[in-house]
Amino acid sequence: DIQMTQSPSSLSASVGDRVTITCRASQGISNSLAWYQQKPGKVPKLLIYAASTLQSGVPSRFSGSGSGTDFTLTISSLQPEDVATYYCQKYNNAPVTFGPGTKVEIK
Amino acid sequence: EVQLLESGGGLVQPGGSLRLSCAASGFTVSTYAMIWVRQAPGKGLEWVSDISGGGTTHFADSVNGRFSISRDKSNNTLYLQMNSLRAEDTAVYYCAKGGAGSGWSKYFFDYWGQGTLVTVSS
């Protein structure tokens, strides 16, 4: 099975900072990657699918890139409401697999 | 408006069974991929099972042979039957709806239920 890793596991940044989270697949998955945001005590929310397509209603400060094995989620200007754990998910075939998550906090 | 409402969670003894339900509205469950994802306390998201629009199912190794997934067109509901429950199955269980597309390209999940807590303990 393809394994998903994320780095860093956590980060602390200031409001307005540019934040980048990396997701890596152990084998190529083309662009079959999604990103989710889960705020504390809340339900996961889809941010990006097909590696770079922004889900409707998601603020444009979120962007995704990558293909194959290496992917990034970027928050161009971190806001207080972006405090959350971010998960990548691969879906090129079974099993669907989530990354371990990256916890984002405000410094 | 798409909505998913899970139910059926609760406290069960090891070895017991539970059936989770996910009542859908705003779309037809049988025409989209659907997934069950769980989250143990303080842990990350773990895929449990999925079912395609055509009825193909997949299960995580940790639940294979103990859990089954199904759906009922008449009441537009997704189910997760959980047997031989273990302490490590304790988690919040979410159902979610797959996106648009064909084949595996639709296995990202755009709507999620609020989750139902399953606690396996004696």
mmCIF file of C-alpha atoms in Angstrom:
data_model
loop_
_atom_site.group_PDB
_atom_site.id
_atom_site.type_symbol
_atom_site.label_atom_id
_atom_site.label_comp_id
_atom_site.label_asym_id
_atom_site.label_seq_id
_atom_site.Cartn_x
_atom_site.Cartn_y
_atom_site.Cartn_z
ATOM 1 C CA ASP A 1 0.000 0.000 0.000
ATOM 2 C CA ILE A 2 1.065 3.588 -0.636
ATOM 3 C CA GLN A 3 2.083 5.441 2.507
ATOM 4 C CA MET A 4 1.455 9.148 3.026
ATOM 5 C CA THR A 5 3.710 11.354 5.115
ATOM 6 C CA GLN A 6 3.358 15.013 6.049
ATOM 7 C CA SER A 7 5.840 17.580 7.248
ATOM 8 C CA PRO A 8 6.099 19.272 9.544
ATOM 9 C CA SER A 9 3.897 17.512 12.095
ATOM 10 C CA SER A 10 3.203 20.888 13.661
ATOM 11 C CA LEU A 11 4.100 24.504 13.124
ATOM 12 C CA SER A 12 3.604 27.847 14.762
ATOM 13 C CA ALA A 13 3.488 30.991 12.638
ATOM 14 C CA SER A 14 2.433 34.597 12.927
ATOM 15 C CA VAL A 15 -0.693 36.117 11.465
ATOM 16 C CA GLY A 16 0.072 37.147 7.913
ATOM 17 C CA ASP A 17 2.860 34.610 7.433
ATOM 18 C CA ARG A 18 3.061 32.350 4.424
ATOM 19 C CA VAL A 19 2.698 28.736 5.554
ATOM 20 C CA THR A 20 3.631 25.653 3.537
ATOM 21 C CA ILE A 21 2.770 22.068 4.404
ATOM 22 C CA THR A 22 4.255 19.149 2.490
ATOM 23 C CA CYS A 23 2.679 15.788 1.752
ATOM 24 C CA ARG A 24 4.650 12.963 0.230
ATOM 25 C CA ALA A 25 3.421 9.666 -1.234
ATOM 26 C CA SER A 26 5.617 6.572 -1.191
ATOM 27 C CA GLN A 27 4.688 5.950 -4.845
ATOM 28 C CA GLY A 28 3.369 8.173 -7.589
ATOM 29 C CA ILE A 29 -0.311 9.062 -7.366
ATOM 30 C CA SER A 30 -0.577 11.477 -10.307
ATOM 31 C CA ASN A 31 -2.702 14.377 -9.045
ATOM 32 C CA SER A 32 -5.105 12.252 -6.964
ATOM 33 C CA LEU A 33 -4.616 14.202 -3.776
ATOM 34 C CA ALA A 34 -6.976 16.146 -1.551
ATOM 35 C CA TRP A 35 -6.400 18.429 1.430
ATOM 36 C CA TYR A 36 -8.728 18.761 4.405
ATOM 37 C CA GLN A 37 -8.875 21.199 7.305
ATOM 38 C CA GLN A 38 -10.137 20.078 10.699
ATOM 39 C CA LYS A 39 -10.593 22.779 13.300
ATOM 40 C CA PRO A 40 -10.586 21.721 16.955
ATOM 41 C CA GLY A 41 -13.763 19.831 17.796
ATOM 42 C CA LYS A 42 -15.109 20.175 14.279
ATOM 43 C CA VAL A 43 -15.755 18.035 11.228
ATOM 44 C CA PRO A 44 -13.123 17.759 8.461
ATOM 45 C CA LYS A 45 -13.630 20.181 5.599
ATOM 46 C CA LEU A 46 -12.460 19.681 2.011
ATOM 47 C CA LEU A 47 -10.107 22.458 0.903
ATOM 48 C CA ILE A 48 -8.492 21.199 -2.296
ATOM 49 C CA TYR A 49 -8.882 18.216 -4.613
ATOM 50 C CA ALA A 50 -7.022 17.029 -7.692
ATOM 51 C CA ALA A 51 -3.922 18.455 -6.004
ATOM 52 C CA SER A 52 -4.654 22.066 -6.945
ATOM 53 C CA THR A 53 -8.397 22.624 -7.446
ATOM 54 C CA LEU A 54 -9.876 24.860 -4.774
ATOM 55 C CA GLN A 55 -13.183 23.615 -3.390
ATOM 56 C CA SER A 56 -16.039 26.067 -3.782
ATOM 57 C CA GLY A 57 -16.240 28.551 -0.932
ATOM 58 C CA VAL A 58 -12.679 28.040 0.280
ATOM 59 C CA PRO A 59 -10.708 31.284 0.665
ATOM 60 C CA SER A 60 -8.219 31.989 -2.096
ATOM 61 C CA ARG A 61 -5.323 32.236 0.377
ATOM 62 C CA PHE A 62 -5.312 28.438 0.270
ATOM 63 C CA SER A 63 -3.583 26.799 -2.682
ATOM 64 C CA GLY A 64 -2.252 23.395 -3.581
ATOM 65 C CA SER A 65 0.391 22.155 -5.954
ATOM 66 C CA GLY A 66 2.302 19.057 -6.902
ATOM 67 C CA SER A 67 2.009 15.835 -8.820
ATOM 68 C CA GLY A 68 3.432 12.364 -8.583
ATOM 69 C CA THR A 69 4.837 11.966 -5.093
ATOM 70 C CA ASP A 70 5.327 15.480 -3.713
ATOM 71 C CA PHE A 71 2.571 17.919 -2.886
ATOM 72 C CA THR A 72 2.224 21.177 -0.996
ATOM 73 C CA LEU A 73 -0.569 23.103 0.665
ATOM 74 C CA THR A 74 0.141 26.807 1.001
ATOM 75 C CA ILE A 75 -1.651 29.400 3.080
ATOM 76 C CA SER A 76 -0.514 32.694 1.598
ATOM 77 C CA SER A 77 -1.373 34.827 4.615
ATOM 78 C CA LEU A 78 -2.160 32.945 7.813
ATOM 79 C CA GLN A 79 -5.314 34.061 9.617
ATOM 80 C CA PRO A 80 -6.431 33.285 13.185
ATOM 81 C CA GLU A 81 -9.318 31.178 11.845
ATOM 82 C CA ASP A 82 -6.826 28.913 10.059
ATOM 83 C CA VAL A 83 -5.786 27.283 13.352
ATOM 84 C CA ALA A 84 -6.484 23.638 12.586
ATOM 85 C CA THR A 85 -4.982 20.309 11.673
ATOM 86 C CA TYR A 86 -4.503 19.762 7.961
ATOM 87 C CA TYR A 87 -4.633 16.317 6.362
ATOM 88 C CA CYS A 88 -3.735 15.157 2.895
ATOM 89 C CA GLN A 89 -5.528 12.172 1.362
ATOM 90 C CA LYS A 90 -4.563 10.123 -1.657
ATOM 91 C CA TYR A 91 -7.256 8.583 -3.847
ATOM 92 C CA ASN A 92 -5.692 7.134 -6.969
ATOM 93 C CA ASN A 93 -6.728 3.624 -5.925
ATOM 94 C CA ALA A 94 -7.594 1.526 -2.864
ATOM 95 C CA PRO A 95 -6.884 1.980 -0.085
ATOM 96 C CA VAL A 96 -7.805 5.601 0.310
ATOM 97 C CA THR A 97 -5.184 6.874 2.766
ATOM 98 C CA PHE A 98 -4.885 9.986 4.891
ATOM 99 C CA GLY A 99 -1.650 11.568 5.960
ATOM 100 C CA PRO A 100 -0.905 11.863 9.683
ATOM 101 C CA GLY A 101 -1.796 15.556 9.806
ATOM 102 C CA THR A 102 -0.066 18.879 10.377
ATOM 103 C CA LYS A 103 -1.187 21.021 13.295
ATOM 104 C CA VAL A 104 -1.052 24.750 12.601
ATOM 105 C CA GLU A 105 -1.008 27.229 15.465
ATOM 106 C CA ILE A 106 -0.638 30.973 15.780
ATOM 107 C CA LYS A 107 2.571 32.270 17.318
ATOM 108 C CA GLU B 1 -28.663 21.245 0.426
ATOM 109 C CA VAL B 2 -26.496 18.198 1.063
ATOM 110 C CA GLN B 3 -26.689 16.862 4.592
ATOM 111 C CA LEU B 4 -25.385 13.723 6.274
ATOM 112 C CA LEU B 5 -26.619 12.630 9.681
ATOM 113 C CA GLU B 6 -24.938 9.732 11.454
ATOM 114 C CA SER B 7 -26.529 7.737 14.245
ATOM 115 C CA GLY B 8 -26.121 4.426 16.011
ATOM 116 C CA GLY B 9 -23.017 5.034 18.064
ATOM 117 C CA GLY B 10 -22.752 4.249 21.723
ATOM 118 C CA LEU B 11 -21.084 2.124 24.371
ATOM 119 C CA VAL B 12 -20.617 -1.540 23.539
ATOM 120 C CA GLN B 13 -18.684 -4.352 25.168
ATOM 121 C CA PRO B 14 -15.722 -5.983 23.425
ATOM 122 C CA GLY B 15 -16.982 -8.609 21.034
ATOM 123 C CA GLY B 16 -20.269 -6.808 20.563
ATOM 124 C CA SER B 17 -21.903 -5.321 17.483
ATOM 125 C CA LEU B 18 -23.243 -1.979 16.367
ATOM 126 C CA ARG B 19 -24.793 -0.678 13.178
ATOM 127 C CA LEU B 20 -24.073 2.892 12.239
ATOM 128 C CA SER B 21 -26.432 4.773 9.952
ATOM 129 C CA CYS B 22 -25.771 7.804 7.781
ATOM 130 C CA ALA B 23 -28.978 9.392 6.540
ATOM 131 C CA ALA B 24 -28.385 11.496 3.463
ATOM 132 C CA SER B 25 -30.404 14.328 1.970
ATOM 133 C CA GLY B 26 -29.848 16.583 -1.013
ATOM 134 C CA PHE B 27 -28.327 13.823 -3.143
ATOM 135 C CA THR B 28 -28.749 10.102 -3.840
ATOM 136 C CA VAL B 29 -26.381 7.882 -1.852
ATOM 137 C CA SER B 30 -26.355 5.175 -4.520
ATOM 138 C CA THR B 31 -24.932 7.484 -7.192
ATOM 139 C CA TYR B 32 -21.824 8.634 -5.323
ATOM 140 C CA ALA B 33 -18.872 7.010 -3.658
ATOM 141 C CA MET B 34 -19.368 7.049 0.089
ATOM 142 C CA ILE B 35 -16.840 6.528 2.834
ATOM 143 C CA TRP B 36 -16.618 5.817 6.547
ATOM 144 C CA VAL B 37 -13.691 7.457 8.313
ATOM 145 C CA ARG B 38 -12.907 7.193 12.006
ATOM 146 C CA GLN B 39 -10.920 9.284 14.425
ATOM 147 C CA ALA B 40 -9.758 7.855 17.715
ATOM 148 C CA PRO B 41 -9.522 10.337 20.600
ATOM 149 C CA GLY B 42 -6.661 12.751 19.947
ATOM 150 C CA LYS B 43 -5.624 10.938 16.770
ATOM 151 C CA GLY B 44 -5.776 11.524 13.041
ATOM 152 C CA LEU B 45 -8.244 10.477 10.381
ATOM 153 C CA GLU B 46 -8.350 6.784 9.489
ATOM 154 C CA TRP B 47 -10.165 5.403 6.448
ATOM 155 C CA VAL B 48 -12.404 2.478 7.407
ATOM 156 C CA SER B 49 -14.443 1.529 4.344
ATOM 157 C CA ASP B 50 -15.852 2.859 1.110
ATOM 158 C CA ILE B 51 -18.486 1.915 -1.429
ATOM 159 C CA SER B 52 -18.640 3.090 -5.024
ATOM 160 C CA GLY B 53 -21.747 4.139 -6.879
ATOM 161 C CA GLY B 54 -21.636 0.748 -8.545
ATOM 162 C CA GLY B 55 -21.441 -1.052 -5.214
ATOM 163 C CA THR B 56 -17.758 -2.002 -5.102
ATOM 164 C CA THR B 57 -16.528 -2.023 -1.522
ATOM 165 C CA HIS B 58 -13.158 -1.754 0.185
ATOM 166 C CA PHE B 59 -12.145 -2.182 3.807
ATOM 167 C CA ALA B 60 -9.131 -1.287 5.894
ATOM 168 C CA ASP B 61 -7.140 -4.343 6.942
ATOM 169 C CA SER B 62 -7.927 -3.537 10.585
ATOM 170 C CA VAL B 63 -11.668 -4.061 10.049
ATOM 171 C CA ASN B 64 -11.769 -6.488 7.120
ATOM 172 C CA GLY B 65 -13.926 -9.467 7.949
ATOM 173 C CA ARG B 66 -15.551 -7.715 10.919
ATOM 174 C CA PHE B 67 -17.213 -4.680 9.305
ATOM 175 C CA SER B 68 -19.523 -4.439 6.325
ATOM 176 C CA ILE B 69 -20.809 -1.434 4.392
ATOM 177 C CA SER B 70 -24.130 -1.143 2.622
ATOM 178 C CA ARG B 71 -26.729 1.354 1.525
ATOM 179 C CA ASP B 72 -30.490 1.453 1.204
ATOM 180 C CA LYS B 73 -31.971 3.296 -1.769
ATOM 181 C CA SER B 74 -35.442 3.397 -0.235
ATOM 182 C CA ASN B 75 -34.350 5.567 2.671
ATOM 183 C CA ASN B 76 -31.178 7.031 1.092
ATOM 184 C CA THR B 77 -29.021 5.780 3.943
ATOM 185 C CA LEU B 78 -25.497 4.409 4.224
ATOM 186 C CA TYR B 79 -24.711 1.801 6.864
ATOM 187 C CA LEU B 80 -21.684 0.397 8.624
ATOM 188 C CA GLN B 81 -22.258 -2.921 10.367
ATOM 189 C CA MET B 82 -19.569 -3.473 12.963
ATOM 190 C CA ASN B 83 -19.108 -6.910 14.527
ATOM 191 C CA SER B 84 -16.543 -8.376 16.918
ATOM 192 C CA LEU B 85 -15.746 -4.912 18.191
ATOM 193 C CA ARG B 86 -12.451 -4.280 19.935
ATOM 194 C CA ALA B 87 -11.199 -1.543 22.233
ATOM 195 C CA GLU B 88 -9.127 -0.156 19.369
ATOM 196 C CA ASP B 89 -12.308 0.490 17.368
ATOM 197 C CA THR B 90 -13.196 3.252 19.833
ATOM 198 C CA ALA B 91 -13.489 6.444 17.791
ATOM 199 C CA VAL B 92 -15.757 9.032 16.281
ATOM 200 C CA TYR B 93 -17.070 7.605 13.022
ATOM 201 C CA TYR B 94 -17.787 9.967 10.138
ATOM 202 C CA CYS B 95 -19.554 9.266 6.883
ATOM 203 C CA ALA B 96 -18.728 11.404 3.871
ATOM 204 C CA LYS B 97 -19.864 11.853 0.287
ATOM 205 C CA GLY B 98 -17.572 11.456 -2.685
ATOM 206 C CA GLY B 99 -17.070 14.134 -5.268
ATOM 207 C CA ALA B 100 -18.040 14.276 -8.904
ATOM 208 C CA GLY B 101 -16.006 12.421 -11.472
ATOM 209 C CA SER B 102 -15.403 8.961 -12.781
ATOM 210 C CA GLY B 103 -13.486 6.044 -11.385
ATOM 211 C CA TRP B 104 -11.069 6.831 -8.603
ATOM 212 C CA SER B 105 -11.031 10.539 -9.471
ATOM 213 C CA LYS B 106 -14.181 10.993 -7.378
ATOM 214 C CA TYR B 107 -12.815 9.542 -4.153
ATOM 215 C CA PHE B 108 -12.265 12.872 -2.478
ATOM 216 C CA PHE B 109 -14.970 13.793 0.027
ATOM 217 C CA ASP B 110 -16.832 17.065 -0.107
ATOM 218 C CA TYR B 111 -19.537 16.666 2.540
ATOM 219 C CA TRP B 112 -19.123 15.105 5.964
ATOM 220 C CA GLY B 113 -21.536 14.189 8.709
ATOM 221 C CA GLN B 114 -21.102 15.410 12.273
ATOM 222 C CA GLY B 115 -19.837 12.035 13.463
ATOM 223 C CA THR B 116 -21.055 9.441 15.950
ATOM 224 C CA LEU B 117 -18.985 8.196 18.880
ATOM 225 C CA VAL B 118 -18.388 4.482 19.315
ATOM 226 C CA THR B 119 -16.887 3.388 22.618
ATOM 227 C CA VAL B 120 -15.834 -0.231 23.059
ATOM 228 C CA SER B 121 -15.264 -0.983 26.709
ATOM 229 C CA SER B 122 -16.266 -3.454 29.399
#
